[in-house]
Coordinates of C-alpha atoms in Angstrom, one line a residue:
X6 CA -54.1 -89.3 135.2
X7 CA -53.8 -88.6 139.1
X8 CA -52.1 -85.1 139.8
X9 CA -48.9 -84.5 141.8
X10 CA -50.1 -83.7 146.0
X11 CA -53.8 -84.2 145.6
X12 CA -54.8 -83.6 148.8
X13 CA -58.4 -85.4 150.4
X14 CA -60.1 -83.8 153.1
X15 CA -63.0 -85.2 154.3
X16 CA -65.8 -86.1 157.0
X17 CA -68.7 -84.7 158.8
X18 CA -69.8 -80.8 159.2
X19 CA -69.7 -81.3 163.0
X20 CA -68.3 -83.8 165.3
X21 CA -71.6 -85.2 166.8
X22 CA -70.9 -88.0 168.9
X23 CA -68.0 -90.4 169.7
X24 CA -69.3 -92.9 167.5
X25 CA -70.3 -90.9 164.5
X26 CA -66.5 -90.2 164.6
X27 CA -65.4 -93.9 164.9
X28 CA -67.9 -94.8 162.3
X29 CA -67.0 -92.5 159.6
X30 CA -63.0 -92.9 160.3
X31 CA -63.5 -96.8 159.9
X32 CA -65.4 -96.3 156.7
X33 CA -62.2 -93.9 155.0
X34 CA -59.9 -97.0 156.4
X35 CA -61.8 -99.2 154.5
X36 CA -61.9 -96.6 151.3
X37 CA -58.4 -96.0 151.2
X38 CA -57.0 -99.8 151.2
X39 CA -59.8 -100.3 148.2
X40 CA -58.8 -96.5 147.0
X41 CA -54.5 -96.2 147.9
X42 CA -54.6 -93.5 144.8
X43 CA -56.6 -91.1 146.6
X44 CA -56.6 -91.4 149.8
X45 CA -58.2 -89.5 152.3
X46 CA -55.6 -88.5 154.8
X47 CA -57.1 -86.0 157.0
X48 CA -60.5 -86.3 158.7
X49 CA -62.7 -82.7 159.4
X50 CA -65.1 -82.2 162.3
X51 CA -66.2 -78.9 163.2
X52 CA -65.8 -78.9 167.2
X53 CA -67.2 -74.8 167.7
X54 CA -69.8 -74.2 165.5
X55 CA -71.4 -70.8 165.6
X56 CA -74.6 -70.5 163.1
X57 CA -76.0 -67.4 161.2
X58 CA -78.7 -67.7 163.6
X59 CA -78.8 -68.7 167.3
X60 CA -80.8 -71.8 169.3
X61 CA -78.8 -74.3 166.8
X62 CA -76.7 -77.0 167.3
X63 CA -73.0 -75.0 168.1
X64 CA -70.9 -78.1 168.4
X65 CA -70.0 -79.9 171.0
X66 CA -66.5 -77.9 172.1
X67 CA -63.7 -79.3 173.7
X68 CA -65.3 -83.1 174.4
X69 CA -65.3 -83.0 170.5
X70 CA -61.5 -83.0 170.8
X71 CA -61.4 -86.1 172.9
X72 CA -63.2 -88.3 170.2
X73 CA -60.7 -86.0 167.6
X74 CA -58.1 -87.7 170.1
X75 CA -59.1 -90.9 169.9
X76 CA -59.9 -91.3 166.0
X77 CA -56.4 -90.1 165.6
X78 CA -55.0 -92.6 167.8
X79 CA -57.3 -95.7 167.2
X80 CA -56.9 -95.0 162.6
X81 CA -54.0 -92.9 162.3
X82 CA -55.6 -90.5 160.1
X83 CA -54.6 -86.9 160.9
X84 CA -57.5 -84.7 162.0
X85 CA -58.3 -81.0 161.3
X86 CA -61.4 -78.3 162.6
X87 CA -62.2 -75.0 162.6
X88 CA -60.8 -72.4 164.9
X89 CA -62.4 -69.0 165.4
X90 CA -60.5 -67.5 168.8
X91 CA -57.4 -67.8 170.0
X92 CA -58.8 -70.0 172.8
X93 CA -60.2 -72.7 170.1
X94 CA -56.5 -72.4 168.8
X95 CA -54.7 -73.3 172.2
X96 CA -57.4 -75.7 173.1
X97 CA -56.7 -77.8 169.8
X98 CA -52.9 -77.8 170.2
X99 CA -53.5 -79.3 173.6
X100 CA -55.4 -82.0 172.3
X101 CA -53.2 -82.8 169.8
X102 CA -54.8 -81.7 166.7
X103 CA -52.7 -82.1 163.6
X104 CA -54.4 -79.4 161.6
X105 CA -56.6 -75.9 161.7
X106 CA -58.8 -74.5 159.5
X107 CA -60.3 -70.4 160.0
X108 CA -63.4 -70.1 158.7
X109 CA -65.0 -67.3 156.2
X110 CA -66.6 -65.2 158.9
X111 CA -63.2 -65.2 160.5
X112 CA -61.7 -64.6 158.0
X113 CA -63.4 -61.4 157.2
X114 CA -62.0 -60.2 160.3
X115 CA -58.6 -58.5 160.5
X116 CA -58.5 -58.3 164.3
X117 CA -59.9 -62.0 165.1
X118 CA -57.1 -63.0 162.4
X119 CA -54.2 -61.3 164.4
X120 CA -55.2 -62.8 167.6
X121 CA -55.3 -66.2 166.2
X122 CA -52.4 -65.7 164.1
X123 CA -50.3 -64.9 167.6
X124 CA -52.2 -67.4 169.4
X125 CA -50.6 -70.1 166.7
X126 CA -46.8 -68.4 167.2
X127 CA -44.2 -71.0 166.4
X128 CA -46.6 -73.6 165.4
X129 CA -45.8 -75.9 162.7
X130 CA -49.3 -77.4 162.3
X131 CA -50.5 -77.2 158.5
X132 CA -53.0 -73.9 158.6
X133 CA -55.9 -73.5 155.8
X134 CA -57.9 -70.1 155.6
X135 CA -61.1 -70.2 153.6
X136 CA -61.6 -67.3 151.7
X137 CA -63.9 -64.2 153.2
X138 CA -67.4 -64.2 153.1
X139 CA -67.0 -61.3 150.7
X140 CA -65.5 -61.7 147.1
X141 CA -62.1 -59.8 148.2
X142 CA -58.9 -61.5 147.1
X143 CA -56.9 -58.7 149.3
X144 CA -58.5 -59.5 152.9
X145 CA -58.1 -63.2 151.6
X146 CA -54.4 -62.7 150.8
X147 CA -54.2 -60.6 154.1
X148 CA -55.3 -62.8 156.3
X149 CA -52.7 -65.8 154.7
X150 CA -50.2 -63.4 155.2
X151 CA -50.7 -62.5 158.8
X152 CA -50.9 -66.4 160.0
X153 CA -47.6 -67.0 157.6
X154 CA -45.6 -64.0 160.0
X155 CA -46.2 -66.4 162.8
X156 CA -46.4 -70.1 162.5
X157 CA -43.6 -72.6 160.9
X158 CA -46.3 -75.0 158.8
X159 CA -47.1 -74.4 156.1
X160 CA -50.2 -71.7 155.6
X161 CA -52.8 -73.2 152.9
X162 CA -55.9 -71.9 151.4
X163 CA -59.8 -73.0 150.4
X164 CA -62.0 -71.8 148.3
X165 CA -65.4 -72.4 149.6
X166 CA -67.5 -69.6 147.7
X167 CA -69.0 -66.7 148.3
X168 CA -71.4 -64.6 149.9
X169 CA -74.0 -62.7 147.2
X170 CA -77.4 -61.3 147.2
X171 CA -77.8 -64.3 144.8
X172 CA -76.2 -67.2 144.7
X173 CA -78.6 -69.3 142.5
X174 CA -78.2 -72.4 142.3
X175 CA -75.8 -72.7 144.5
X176 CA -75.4 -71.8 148.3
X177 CA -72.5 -69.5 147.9
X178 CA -71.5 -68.2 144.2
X179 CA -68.3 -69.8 143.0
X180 CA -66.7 -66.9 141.6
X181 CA -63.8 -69.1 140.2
X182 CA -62.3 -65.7 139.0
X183 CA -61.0 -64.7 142.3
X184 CA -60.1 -68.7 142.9
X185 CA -58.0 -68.3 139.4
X186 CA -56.3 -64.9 140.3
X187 CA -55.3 -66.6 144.1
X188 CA -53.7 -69.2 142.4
X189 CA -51.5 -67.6 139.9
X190 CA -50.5 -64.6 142.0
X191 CA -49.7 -66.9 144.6
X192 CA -48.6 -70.0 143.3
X193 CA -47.0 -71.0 146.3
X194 CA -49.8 -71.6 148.1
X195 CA -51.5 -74.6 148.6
X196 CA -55.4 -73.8 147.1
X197 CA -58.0 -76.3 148.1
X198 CA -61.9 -76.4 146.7
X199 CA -64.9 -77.1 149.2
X200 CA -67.5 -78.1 147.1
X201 CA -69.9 -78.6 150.0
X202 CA -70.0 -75.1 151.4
X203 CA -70.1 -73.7 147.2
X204 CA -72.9 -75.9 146.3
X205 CA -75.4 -76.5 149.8
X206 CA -77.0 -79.5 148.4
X207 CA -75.5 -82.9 147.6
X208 CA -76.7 -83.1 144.1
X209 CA -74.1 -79.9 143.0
X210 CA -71.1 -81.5 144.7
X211 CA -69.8 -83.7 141.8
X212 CA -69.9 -81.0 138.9
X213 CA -68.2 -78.2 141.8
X214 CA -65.8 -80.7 142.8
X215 CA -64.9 -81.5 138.9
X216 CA -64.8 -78.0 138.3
X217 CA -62.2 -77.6 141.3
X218 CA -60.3 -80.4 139.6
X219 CA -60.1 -78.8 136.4
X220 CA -59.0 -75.8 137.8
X221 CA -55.9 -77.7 139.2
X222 CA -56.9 -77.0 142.6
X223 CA -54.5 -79.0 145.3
X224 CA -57.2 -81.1 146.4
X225 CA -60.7 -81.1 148.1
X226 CA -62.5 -80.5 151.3
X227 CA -66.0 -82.5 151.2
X228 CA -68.4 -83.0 154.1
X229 CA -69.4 -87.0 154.5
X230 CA -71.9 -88.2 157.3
X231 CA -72.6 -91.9 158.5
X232 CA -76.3 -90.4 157.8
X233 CA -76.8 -87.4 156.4
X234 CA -80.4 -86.6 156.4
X235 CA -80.1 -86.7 160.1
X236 CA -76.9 -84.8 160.9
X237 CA -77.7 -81.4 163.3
X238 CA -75.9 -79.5 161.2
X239 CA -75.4 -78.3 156.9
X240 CA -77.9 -81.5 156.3
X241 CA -78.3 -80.6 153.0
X242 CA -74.6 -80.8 151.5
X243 CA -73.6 -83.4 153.3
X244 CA -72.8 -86.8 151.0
X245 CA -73.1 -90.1 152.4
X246 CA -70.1 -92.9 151.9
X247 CA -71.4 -94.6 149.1
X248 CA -71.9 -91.0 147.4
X249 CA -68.5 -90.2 148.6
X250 CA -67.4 -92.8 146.8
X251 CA -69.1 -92.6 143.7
X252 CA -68.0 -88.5 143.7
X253 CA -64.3 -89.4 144.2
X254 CA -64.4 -92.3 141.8
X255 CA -66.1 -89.9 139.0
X256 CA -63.5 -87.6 139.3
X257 CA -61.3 -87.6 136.1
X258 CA -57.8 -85.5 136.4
X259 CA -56.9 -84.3 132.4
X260 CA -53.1 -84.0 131.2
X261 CA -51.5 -81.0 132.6
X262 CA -48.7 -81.5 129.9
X263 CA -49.2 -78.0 127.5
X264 CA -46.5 -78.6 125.1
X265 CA -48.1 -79.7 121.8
X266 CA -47.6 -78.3 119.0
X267 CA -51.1 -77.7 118.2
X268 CA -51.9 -76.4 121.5
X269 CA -48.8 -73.6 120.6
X270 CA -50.0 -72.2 117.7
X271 CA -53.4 -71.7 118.7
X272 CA -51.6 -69.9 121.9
X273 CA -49.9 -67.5 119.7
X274 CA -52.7 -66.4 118.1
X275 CA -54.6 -65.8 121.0
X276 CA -51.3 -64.1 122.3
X277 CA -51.8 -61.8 119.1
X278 CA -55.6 -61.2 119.4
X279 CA -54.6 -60.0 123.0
X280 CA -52.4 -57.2 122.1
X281 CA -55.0 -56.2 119.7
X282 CA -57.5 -56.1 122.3
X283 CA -55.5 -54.1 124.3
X284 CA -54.6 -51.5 121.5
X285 CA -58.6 -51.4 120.8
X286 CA -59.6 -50.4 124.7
X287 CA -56.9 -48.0 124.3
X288 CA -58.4 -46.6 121.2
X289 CA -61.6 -46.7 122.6
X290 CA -60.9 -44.3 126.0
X291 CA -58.8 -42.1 124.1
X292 CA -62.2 -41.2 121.8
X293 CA -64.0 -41.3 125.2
X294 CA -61.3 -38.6 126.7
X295 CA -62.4 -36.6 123.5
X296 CA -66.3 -37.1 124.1
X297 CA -64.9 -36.0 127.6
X298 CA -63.7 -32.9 126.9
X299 CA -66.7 -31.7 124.5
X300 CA -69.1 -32.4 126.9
X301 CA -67.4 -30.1 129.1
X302 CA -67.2 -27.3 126.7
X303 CA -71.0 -27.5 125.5
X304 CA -71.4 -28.5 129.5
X305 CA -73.5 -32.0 128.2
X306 CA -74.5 -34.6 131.3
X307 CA -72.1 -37.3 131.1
X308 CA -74.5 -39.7 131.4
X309 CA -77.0 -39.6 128.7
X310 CA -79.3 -42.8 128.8
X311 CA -81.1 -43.2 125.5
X312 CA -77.5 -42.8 123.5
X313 CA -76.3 -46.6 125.8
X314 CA -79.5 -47.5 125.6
X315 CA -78.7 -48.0 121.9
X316 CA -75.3 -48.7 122.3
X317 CA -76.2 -51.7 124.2
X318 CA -79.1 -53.0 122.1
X319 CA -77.0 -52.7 118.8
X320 CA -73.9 -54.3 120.8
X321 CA -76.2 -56.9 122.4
X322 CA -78.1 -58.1 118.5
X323 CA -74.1 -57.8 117.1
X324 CA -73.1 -60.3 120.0
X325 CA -76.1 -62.8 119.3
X326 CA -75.4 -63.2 115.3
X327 CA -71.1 -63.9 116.5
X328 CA -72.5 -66.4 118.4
X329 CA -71.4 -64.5 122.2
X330 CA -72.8 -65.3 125.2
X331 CA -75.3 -62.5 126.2
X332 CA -74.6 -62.6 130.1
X333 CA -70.8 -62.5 129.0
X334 CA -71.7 -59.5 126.7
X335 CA -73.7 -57.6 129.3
X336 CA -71.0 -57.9 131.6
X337 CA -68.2 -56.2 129.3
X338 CA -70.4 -53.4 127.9
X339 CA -71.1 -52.6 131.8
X340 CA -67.4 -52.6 132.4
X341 CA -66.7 -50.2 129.5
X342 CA -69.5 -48.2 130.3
X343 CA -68.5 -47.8 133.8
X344 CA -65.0 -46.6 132.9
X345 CA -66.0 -44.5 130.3
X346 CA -68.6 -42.8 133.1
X347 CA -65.6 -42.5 135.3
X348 CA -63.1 -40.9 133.0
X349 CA -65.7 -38.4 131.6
X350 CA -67.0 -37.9 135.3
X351 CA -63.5 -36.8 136.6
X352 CA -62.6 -34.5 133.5
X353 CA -66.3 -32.8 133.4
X354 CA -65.6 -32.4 137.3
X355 CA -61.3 -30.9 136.8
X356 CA -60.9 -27.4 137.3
X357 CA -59.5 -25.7 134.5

């Protein structure tokens, strides 16, 4: 089943040459009349490309724009790039480009976003932010918000991962958790996945794009090279067009319809075991408010290691037999331990 506004992005990391361009417009020409139910309708080239480290391929600027120009005119496919300054802004509106996209680094940036944000005043291009290089969903939201004061269009998002210490497997961690929480505070925006920048190598793209999918993403942004092995730039994540093609034509979109009977009851009860798991954590500081206030009349650390290191090992064997996750586990005893540390911390620190 094919969802509502599934939007295709696709094409090379950068614009290379005028007939890298040509060549990979003709083959999405070709792919949509064998492929009218999901089309690629917008073509990506990065035009400016700045790299973590210099003496790279950077792009090839403003003649990139011309052979933007041209693919839009020769194919009729609408074409979109990145835009870091509010000279790459003024320079694509020039040449006619039908959409922008600000990258993560950019993003990050509160200053670059308000000068590109005036720089794109009155404009009623279609503008996608990626998400910050950082897992923040407020400098995410922020800098959506300060492009919406200005232009007409309509203001998008992507979700193209994240920056972490250690992002194993992939190139950037997912963290779909900040992904899910953009989408339901902000239902009105328009979320797309990047799979390419998430993953970093071809062979993750599939799984990252289903994933995206299954999140009920609006669509996908996936980097496609005539020859991708030889492309000056993000080598690696690039898929070729048959892969394109097999990617796209594995994709399987599941009923969004949530109205079964079955599905409801099973919804209520969850609904139930909810509440009790709120009343339980409220349970649970209250006794750590009391642990809180003894240790601050027999003046007790707060932290006292070999009492969590039993905690956790009891919790962690309890987890095991229920058949919990362990990583899943380890990650809500830290959260309750960190709060509990917190709430004892400021009442062993309060004045009397």
């Amino acid at each position: 089943m094919m969802q509502k506004e599934f939007t295709l992005i696709a094409g090379p990391c950068s614009a290379e040459s005028r007939e890298q361009l040509m060549q990979t417009a003709a083959f999405f020409e070709r792919y949509n009349a064998a492929s009218p139910q999901l089309p690629v309708k917008v073509l990506r080239a990065g035009v400016w490309k700045p790299r973590t480290r210099p003496g790279s391929f950077e792009g090839c600027g403003e003649k990139a724009l011309e052979w933007l120009a041209e693919v839009r005119k020769t194919y009729g496919f609408s074409v979109i790039t990145e835009v870091a300054t509010a000279a790459h802004v003024e320079l694509c509106l020039k040449y006619g480009v039908d959409q922008l996209w600000i990258g993560a680094r950019t993003t990050s940036n509160p200053f670059l976003m308000e000068d590109i944000a005036r720089a794109l005043a009155g404009c009623d291009n279609p503008v996608w932010v990626k998400n910050p290089i950082s897992p923040d969903l407020a400098l995410w939201t922020g800098a959506i918000e300060r492009v919406s004061r200005h232009v007409k269009g309509p203001v998008g998002a992507i979700h193209r991962g994240f920056g972490m210490y250690n992002s194993l497997p992939y190139r950037n961690s997912p963290l779909w958790e900040i992904a899910i929480e953009m989408k339901r505070s902000h239902p009105e925006i328009a979320l797309l996945c990047d799979p390419s920048h998430i993953g970093g190598r071809r062979e993750y793209l599939a799984e990252l794009a289903q994933n995206g999918v299954d999140l009920e993403m609006n669509g996908l942004m996936l980097e496609v090279h005539p020859k991708p092995e030889g492309a000056l730039s993000d080598a690696s994540q690039q898929l070729d067009f048959e892969q394109f093609e097999r990617l796209v034509s594995g994709l399987v979109f599941r009923n969004a319809d949530c109205s079964s009977v079955k599905l409801a009851r099973i919804r209520h009860i969850l609904d139930e075991v909810d509440d009790e798991l709120v009343q339980l954590l409220a349970h649970r500081m209250q006794l750590v408010r009391d642990l809180g206030r003894l240790k601050k009349e027999e003046n007790l650390s707060v932290l006292q290691f070999e009492r969590w290191n039993k905690v956790v090992e009891r919790m962690m064997d309890s987890a095991r037999q229920q058949g919990l996750d362990s990583g899943f586990m380890r990650q809500i005893l830290n959260c309750l331990h960190a709060e509990a540390i917190r709430i004892q911390k400021d009442m062993v620190q309060e004045k009397p």
